[in-house]
XYZ file of C-alpha atoms in Angstrom:
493
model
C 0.000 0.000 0.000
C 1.789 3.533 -0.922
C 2.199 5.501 1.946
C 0.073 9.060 2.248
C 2.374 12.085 3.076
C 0.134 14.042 5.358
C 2.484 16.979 5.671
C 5.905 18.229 4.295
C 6.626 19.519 7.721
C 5.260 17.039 10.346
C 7.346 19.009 13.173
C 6.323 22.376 12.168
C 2.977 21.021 12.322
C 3.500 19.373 15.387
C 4.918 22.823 16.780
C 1.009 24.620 15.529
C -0.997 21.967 16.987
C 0.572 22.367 20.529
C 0.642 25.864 20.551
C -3.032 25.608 18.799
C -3.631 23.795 22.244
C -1.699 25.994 24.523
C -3.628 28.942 23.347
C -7.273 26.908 23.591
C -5.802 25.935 27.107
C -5.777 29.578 28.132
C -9.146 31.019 26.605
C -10.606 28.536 28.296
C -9.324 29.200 31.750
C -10.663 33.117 30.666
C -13.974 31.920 29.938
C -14.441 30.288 32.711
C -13.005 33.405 34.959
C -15.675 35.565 33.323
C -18.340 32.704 33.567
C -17.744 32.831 37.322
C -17.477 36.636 37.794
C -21.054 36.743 35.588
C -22.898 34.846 38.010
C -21.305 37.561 40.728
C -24.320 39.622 38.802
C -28.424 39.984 39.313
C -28.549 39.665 35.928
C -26.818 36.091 35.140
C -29.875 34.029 36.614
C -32.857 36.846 36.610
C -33.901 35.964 32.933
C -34.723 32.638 33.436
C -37.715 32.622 35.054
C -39.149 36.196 33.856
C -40.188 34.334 30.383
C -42.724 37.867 29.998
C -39.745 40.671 30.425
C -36.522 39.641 28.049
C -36.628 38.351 24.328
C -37.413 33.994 24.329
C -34.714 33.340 21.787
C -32.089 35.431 24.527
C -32.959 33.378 26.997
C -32.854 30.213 25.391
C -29.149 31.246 24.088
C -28.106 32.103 27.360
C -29.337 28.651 28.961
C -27.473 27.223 25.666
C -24.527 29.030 26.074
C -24.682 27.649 29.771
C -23.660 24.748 27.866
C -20.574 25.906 26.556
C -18.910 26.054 30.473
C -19.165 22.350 30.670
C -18.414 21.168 26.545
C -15.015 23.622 26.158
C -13.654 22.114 29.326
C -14.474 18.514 27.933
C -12.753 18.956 24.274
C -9.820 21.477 25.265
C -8.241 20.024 28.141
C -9.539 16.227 27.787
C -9.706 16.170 24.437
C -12.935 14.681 24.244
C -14.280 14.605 20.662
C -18.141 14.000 21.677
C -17.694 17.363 23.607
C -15.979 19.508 20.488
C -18.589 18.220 17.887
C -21.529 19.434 20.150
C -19.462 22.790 21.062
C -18.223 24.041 17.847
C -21.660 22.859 15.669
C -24.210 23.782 18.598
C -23.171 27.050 20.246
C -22.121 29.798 16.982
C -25.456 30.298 16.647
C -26.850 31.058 19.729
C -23.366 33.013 20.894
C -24.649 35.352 17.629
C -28.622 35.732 19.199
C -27.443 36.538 22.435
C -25.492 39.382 21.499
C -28.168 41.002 19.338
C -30.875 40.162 21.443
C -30.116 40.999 24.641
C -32.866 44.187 25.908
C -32.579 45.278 29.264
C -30.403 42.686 30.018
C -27.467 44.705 31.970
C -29.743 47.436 33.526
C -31.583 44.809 36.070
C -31.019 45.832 39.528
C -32.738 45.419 42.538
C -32.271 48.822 43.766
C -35.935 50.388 42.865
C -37.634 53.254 43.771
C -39.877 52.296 46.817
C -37.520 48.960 48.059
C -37.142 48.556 51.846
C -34.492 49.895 53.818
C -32.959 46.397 53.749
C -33.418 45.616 50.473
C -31.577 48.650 49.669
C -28.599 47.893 52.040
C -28.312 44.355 50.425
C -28.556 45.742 47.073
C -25.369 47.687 48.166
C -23.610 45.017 49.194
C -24.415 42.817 45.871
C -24.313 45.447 42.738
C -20.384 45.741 43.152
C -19.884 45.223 39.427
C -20.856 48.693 37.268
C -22.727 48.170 34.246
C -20.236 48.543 31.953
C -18.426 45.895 33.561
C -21.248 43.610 33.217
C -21.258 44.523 29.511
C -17.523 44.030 28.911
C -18.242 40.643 30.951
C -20.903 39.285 28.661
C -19.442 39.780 25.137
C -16.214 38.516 26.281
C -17.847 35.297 27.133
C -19.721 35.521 23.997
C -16.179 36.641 21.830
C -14.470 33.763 23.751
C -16.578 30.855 22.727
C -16.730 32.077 19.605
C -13.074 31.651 19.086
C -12.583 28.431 20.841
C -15.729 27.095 18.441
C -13.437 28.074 15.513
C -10.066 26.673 17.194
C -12.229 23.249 17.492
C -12.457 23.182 13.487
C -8.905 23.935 13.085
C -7.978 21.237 15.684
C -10.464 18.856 15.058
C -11.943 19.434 11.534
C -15.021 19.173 10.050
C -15.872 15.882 10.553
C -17.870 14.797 12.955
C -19.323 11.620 14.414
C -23.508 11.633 14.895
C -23.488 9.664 18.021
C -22.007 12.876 19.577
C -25.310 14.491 18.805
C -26.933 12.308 21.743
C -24.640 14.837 24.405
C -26.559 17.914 23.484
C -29.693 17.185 25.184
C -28.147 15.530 27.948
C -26.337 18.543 28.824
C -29.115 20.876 27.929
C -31.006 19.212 30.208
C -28.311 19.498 33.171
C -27.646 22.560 32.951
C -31.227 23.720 32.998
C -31.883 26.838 34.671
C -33.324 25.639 37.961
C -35.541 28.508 38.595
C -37.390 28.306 35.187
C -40.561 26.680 36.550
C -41.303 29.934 38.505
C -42.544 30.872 35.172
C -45.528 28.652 35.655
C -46.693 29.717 39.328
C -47.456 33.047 41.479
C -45.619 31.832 44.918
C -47.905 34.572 46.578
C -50.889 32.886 45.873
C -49.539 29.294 47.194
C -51.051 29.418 50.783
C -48.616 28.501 53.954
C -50.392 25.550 54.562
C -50.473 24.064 51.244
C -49.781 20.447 49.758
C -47.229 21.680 47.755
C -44.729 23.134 49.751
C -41.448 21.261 50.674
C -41.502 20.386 54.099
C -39.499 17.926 56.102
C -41.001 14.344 56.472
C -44.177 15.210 53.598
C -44.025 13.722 50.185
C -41.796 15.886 48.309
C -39.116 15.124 51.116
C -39.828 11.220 50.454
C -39.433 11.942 46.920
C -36.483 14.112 47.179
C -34.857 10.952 48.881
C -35.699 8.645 45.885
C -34.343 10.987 43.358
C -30.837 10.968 45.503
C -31.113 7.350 45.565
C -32.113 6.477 41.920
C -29.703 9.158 40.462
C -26.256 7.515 42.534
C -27.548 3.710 41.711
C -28.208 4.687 38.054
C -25.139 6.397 37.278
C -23.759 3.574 39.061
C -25.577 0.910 37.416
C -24.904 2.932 33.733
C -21.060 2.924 34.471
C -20.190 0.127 36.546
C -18.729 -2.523 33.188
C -17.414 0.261 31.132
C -13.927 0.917 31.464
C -11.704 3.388 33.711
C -11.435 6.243 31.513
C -14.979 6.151 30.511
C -15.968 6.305 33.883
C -13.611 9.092 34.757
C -15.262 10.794 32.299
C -18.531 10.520 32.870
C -17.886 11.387 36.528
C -16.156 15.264 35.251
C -18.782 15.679 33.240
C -21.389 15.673 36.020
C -18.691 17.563 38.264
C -18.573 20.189 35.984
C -22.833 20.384 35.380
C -22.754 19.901 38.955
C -20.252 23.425 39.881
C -22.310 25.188 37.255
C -25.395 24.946 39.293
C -23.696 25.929 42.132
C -22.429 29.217 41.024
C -25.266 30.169 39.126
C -26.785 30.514 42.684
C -24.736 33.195 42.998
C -26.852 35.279 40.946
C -30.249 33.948 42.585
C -28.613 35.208 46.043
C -28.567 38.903 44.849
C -31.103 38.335 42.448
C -34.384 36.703 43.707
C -32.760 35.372 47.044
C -32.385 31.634 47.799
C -33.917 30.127 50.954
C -33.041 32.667 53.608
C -30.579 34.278 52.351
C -29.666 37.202 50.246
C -26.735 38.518 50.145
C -23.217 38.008 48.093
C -21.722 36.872 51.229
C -23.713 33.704 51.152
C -21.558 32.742 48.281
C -18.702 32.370 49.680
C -17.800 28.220 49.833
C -17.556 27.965 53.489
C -20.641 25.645 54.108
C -19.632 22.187 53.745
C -21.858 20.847 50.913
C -20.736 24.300 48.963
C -16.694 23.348 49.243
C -17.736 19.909 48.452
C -18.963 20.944 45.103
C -15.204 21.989 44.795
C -13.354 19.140 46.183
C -15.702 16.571 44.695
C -14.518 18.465 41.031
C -10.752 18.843 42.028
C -10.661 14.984 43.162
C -12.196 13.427 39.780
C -10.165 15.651 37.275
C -6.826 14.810 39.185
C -7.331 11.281 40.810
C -5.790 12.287 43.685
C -6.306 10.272 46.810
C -6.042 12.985 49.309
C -9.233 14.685 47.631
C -11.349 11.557 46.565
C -10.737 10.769 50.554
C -12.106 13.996 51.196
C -14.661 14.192 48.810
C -16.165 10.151 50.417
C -15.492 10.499 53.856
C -16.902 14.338 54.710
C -18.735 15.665 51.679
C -20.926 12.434 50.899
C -21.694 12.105 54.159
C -22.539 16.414 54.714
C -24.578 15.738 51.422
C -26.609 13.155 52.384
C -27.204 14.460 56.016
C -29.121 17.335 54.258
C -31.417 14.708 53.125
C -32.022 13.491 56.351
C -33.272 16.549 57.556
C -33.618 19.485 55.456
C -33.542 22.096 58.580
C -35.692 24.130 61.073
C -37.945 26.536 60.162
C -35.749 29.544 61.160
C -32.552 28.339 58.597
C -34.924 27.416 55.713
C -37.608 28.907 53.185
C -38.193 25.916 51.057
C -41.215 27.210 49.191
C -43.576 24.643 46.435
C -41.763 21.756 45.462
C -40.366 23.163 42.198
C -38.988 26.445 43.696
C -35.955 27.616 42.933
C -34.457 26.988 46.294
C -35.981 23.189 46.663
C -34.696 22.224 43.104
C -31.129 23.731 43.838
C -31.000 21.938 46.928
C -32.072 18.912 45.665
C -30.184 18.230 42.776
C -26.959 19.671 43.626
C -26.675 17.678 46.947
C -27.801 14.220 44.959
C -24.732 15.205 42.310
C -22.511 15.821 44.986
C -23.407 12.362 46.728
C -23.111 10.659 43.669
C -19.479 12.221 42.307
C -18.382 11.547 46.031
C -19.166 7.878 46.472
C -19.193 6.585 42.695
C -15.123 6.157 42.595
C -15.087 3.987 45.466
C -18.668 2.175 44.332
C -17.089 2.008 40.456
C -13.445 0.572 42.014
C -11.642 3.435 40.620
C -10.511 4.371 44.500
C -9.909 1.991 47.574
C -10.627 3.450 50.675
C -8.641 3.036 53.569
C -9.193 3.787 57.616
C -5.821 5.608 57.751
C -7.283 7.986 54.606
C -9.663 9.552 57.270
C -6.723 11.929 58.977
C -6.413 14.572 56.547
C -10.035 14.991 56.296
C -10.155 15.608 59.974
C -7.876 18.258 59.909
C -9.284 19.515 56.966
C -13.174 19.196 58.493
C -11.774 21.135 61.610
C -9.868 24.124 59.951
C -12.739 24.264 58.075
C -15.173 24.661 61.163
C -13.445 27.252 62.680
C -12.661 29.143 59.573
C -16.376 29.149 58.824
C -16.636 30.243 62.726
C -15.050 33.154 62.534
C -16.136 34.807 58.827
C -20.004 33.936 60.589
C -19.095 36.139 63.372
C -17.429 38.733 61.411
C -19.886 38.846 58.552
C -22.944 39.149 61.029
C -20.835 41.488 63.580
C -20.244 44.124 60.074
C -23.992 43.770 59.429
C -24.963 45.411 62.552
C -23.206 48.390 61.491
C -24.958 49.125 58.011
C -27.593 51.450 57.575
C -29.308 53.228 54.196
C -30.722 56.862 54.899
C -30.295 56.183 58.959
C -32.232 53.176 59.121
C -30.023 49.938 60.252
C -31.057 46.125 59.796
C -33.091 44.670 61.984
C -32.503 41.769 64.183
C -34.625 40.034 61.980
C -32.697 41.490 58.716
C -29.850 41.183 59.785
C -26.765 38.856 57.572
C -26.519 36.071 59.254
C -24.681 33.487 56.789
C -24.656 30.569 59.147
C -21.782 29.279 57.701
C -21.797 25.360 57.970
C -24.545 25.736 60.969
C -22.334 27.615 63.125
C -25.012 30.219 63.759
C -28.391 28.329 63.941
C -28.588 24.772 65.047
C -30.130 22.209 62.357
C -30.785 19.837 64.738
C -33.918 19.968 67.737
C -31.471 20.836 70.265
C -32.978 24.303 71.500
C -31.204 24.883 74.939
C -28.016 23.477 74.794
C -25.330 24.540 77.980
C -24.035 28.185 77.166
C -20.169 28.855 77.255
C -20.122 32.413 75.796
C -17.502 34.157 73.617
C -17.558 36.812 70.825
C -16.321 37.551 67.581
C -16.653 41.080 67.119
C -20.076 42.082 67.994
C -21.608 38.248 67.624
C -21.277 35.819 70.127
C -21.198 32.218 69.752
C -21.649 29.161 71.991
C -18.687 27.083 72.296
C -20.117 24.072 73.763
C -22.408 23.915 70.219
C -19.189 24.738 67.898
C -17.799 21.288 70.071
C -21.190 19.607 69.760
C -21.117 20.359 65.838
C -17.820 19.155 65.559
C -17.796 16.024 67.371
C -21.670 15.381 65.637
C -20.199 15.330 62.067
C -17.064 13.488 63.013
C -19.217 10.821 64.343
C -21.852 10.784 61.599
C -18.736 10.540 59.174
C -17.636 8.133 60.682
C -21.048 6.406 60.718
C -21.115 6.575 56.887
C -18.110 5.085 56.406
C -19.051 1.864 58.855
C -22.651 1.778 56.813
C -20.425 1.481 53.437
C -18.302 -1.101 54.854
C -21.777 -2.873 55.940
C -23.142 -2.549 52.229
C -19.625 -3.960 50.972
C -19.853 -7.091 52.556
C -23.302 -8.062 52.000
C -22.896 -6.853 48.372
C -19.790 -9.274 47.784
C -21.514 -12.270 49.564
C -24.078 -11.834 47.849
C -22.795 -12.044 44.596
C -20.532 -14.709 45.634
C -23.604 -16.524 46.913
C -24.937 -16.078 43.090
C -22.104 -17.183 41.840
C -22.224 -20.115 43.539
C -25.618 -21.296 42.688
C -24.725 -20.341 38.409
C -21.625 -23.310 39.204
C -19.114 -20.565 40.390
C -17.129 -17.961 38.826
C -13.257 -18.772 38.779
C -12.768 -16.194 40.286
C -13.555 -14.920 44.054
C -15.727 -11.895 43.593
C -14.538 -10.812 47.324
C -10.683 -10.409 45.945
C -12.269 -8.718 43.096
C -13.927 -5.839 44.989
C -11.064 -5.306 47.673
C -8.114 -5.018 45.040
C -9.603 -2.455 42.830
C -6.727 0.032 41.728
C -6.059 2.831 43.791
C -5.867 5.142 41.090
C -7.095 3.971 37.417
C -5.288 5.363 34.678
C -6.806 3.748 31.654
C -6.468 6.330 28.693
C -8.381 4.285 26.291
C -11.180 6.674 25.296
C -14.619 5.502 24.517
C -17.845 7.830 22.889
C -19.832 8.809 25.670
């Protein structure tokens, strides 16, 4: 067979493509940098469920574009050629509505004539960015992904492969807005004792528990005989949907508010579910044991203990099932279970008793670091005022970092041993309660996955068995999974 001659310069070629990828490499970290600081806006997340006040084909290209901060990841930096046929054929388009089509899109504030004394303080606290910025932020998102889209035809070419068609509606579907369904109800008119409002221990909590449970043993059951790298990847794909939900509650905060709160302040990644997110994304993309510790020993277990009990009335304005704030809550915690537990449940990471030290550490820094920003964020509160009028107690920002503040559990009087940060002061027998409480239900986790273990490898022993037995012992197989996988083999999603 004669031999093609692809080039007449392979190394100069050689020398484009990497620096083709070097430069990808770096728009893509920019992207993502403006991504983030756009959800630091009222405007990022206020479109989405005002269907009535901005143009339908904007706000459709700005949930599509939504999809661009989890695709460009995929095919720059993983090379992932599902994720660059989606990206470069799916997203020109809609980059091109959604900066002609765009209204009153960087005026929103929440500063209006007539707003409360609070609402004007918190406005002050959230509308740090100036318009213009907000401008300059959204086109160079939209000029960004418009070059990276081209950069994906250079790199990749024109081809592409159909089956990577089947991603699109997956990840439109993840990345949904989460407050769209407030289109379709008037929360005023829902009465306080209604059927549909999220509650602890009604229906919607029951069913909030089988979503968490049929979303980890799906993804588990969907993944669990393909091989390493498809796993992996699967696993960063639902990171990344997973951090993109997270920060576009940034924008709800300052926006719309979420649950209690409603402030800027509240973004800040110092409850323990909200680092998670973090972790649980830093731990898949590097398959590093010190993180996919972390992320199974103290963020699945902080995730699911929100399941247990959502909180008390004081720490928590659910709202109808499909509010904004019951959705978020929902599905973010049930991806953060899943990405948590899934490399242990998949084999991809042994745990071990020793791995449970750094987490420690890291759990108890993390407690008193969220201590003291509580005390200091609530302390500066008491000290703002708009036109001479200062929060009330009521009104007052109190971010309750990690349930440092309010207690989520039916202990109302616990013994008092008094000291203050700043203005706020804190019982130190609860901080020591908290502490030693998630310690032990970490460690109570970990003994209840060690329970499911063994009855899940004698039972498929016991199967294999009764089908004349398996050559192999199904015990040995479980218990000497690879500590770190590093299959490269890459396989269509």
């Amino acid at each position: 067979m004669e031999n093609v001659i692809l080039s007449e310069n392979p190394e100069r070629d050689k020398v484009l493509k990497s620096g083709l990828n070097r430069a990808m490499m770096v728009l893509t970290v920019i992207l993502l940098v403006c991504g983030f600081l756009s959800t630091l806006t009222v405007s990022d997340y206020y479109i989405f469920n005002r269907f009535g006040e901005f143009y339908k084909s904007f706000i459709i290209s700005q949930w599509v574009k939504k999809c661009g901060y989890v695709l460009l990841p995929m095919a720059v930096f993983l090379h992932r050629r599902e994720a660059s046929d989606v990206a470069k054929y799916f997203l020109p388009l809609f980059i091109l509505i959604s900066a002609f089509f765009y209204g009153d899109f960087f005026s929103v504030t929440m500063a209006t004539e007539g707003a409360s004394a609070a609402t004007m303080i918190y406005a002050g606290i959230n509308e740090f960015f100036p318009q213009w910025l907000v401008r300059a932020l959204f086109y160079i998102e939209n000029g960004t992904m418009m070059i990276l889209c081209i950069c994906l035809f250079v790199r990749d070419g024109y081809k592409i492969y159909p089956r990577s068609f089947i991603l699109a509606p997956v990840i439109m579907l993840t990345v949904m807005p989460l407050n769209i369904f407030e289109n379709f109800y008037d929360a005023s008119s829902v009465s306080a004792d209604s059927f549909l409002n999220f509650g602890s221990f009604t229906l919607w909590h029951l069913l909030a528990i089988l979503f968490l449970a049929g979303l980890t043993i799906g993804i588990y059951f969907w993944l669990r005989h393909k091989n390493a790298d498809y796993k992996w990847t699967a696993l960063r794909y639902i990171a990344l949907v997973m951090v993109l939900q997270y920060c576009s509650r940034n924008s709800m905060l300052m926006g719309d508010g979420y649950n209690v709160y409603h402030t800027i302040f509240t973004a800040l990644p110092l409850y323990i579910c909200n680092i998670g997110v973090f972790v649980a994304l830093i731990s898949v993309f590097s398959k590093k044991r010190v993180f996919l510790a972390m992320s199974f020993f103290i963020h699945a277990a902080g995730a699911l203990s929100m399941f247990v009990y959502f909180g008390r009335p004081e720490m928590s304005n659910y709202g109808i099932f499909c509010s904004y704030t019951t959705t978020y809550l929902v599905v973010t915690h049930a991806e953060l279970f899943a990405v948590c537990v899934l490399p242990t449940a998949l084999g991809l990471y042994k745990w071990r008793p020793k791995d449970a030290i750094i987490p420690i550490i890291y759990y108890f820094v993390f407690i008193v670091l969220a201590t003291v920003v509580s005390g200091l964020i609530t302390s500066y509160s008491m000290t703002l005022s708009y036109n001479g009028v200062y929060l009330t107690e009521d009104e007052l920002i109190v971010p309750n970092y990690s349930f440092t503040q309010i207690d989520p559990l039916p202990i109302y009087n616990p013994p008092n041993i008094p000291f203050k940060i700043w203005n706020y002061e804190f019982n130190l027998f609860y901080l020591i309660f908290l502490f030693i409480d998630y310690i032990l239900i970490f460690y109570a986790f970990n003994g209840c996955y060690h329970i499911f273990l063994k009855c899940h490898t004698r039972f498929i022993h016991r199967r294999g068995t009764m089908l004349n037995p398996a050559p192999d012992d199904p015990e040995d197989d479980l218990q000497e999974a690879v500590e770190i996988s590093t299959d490269d083999t890459e396989e269509p999603l």
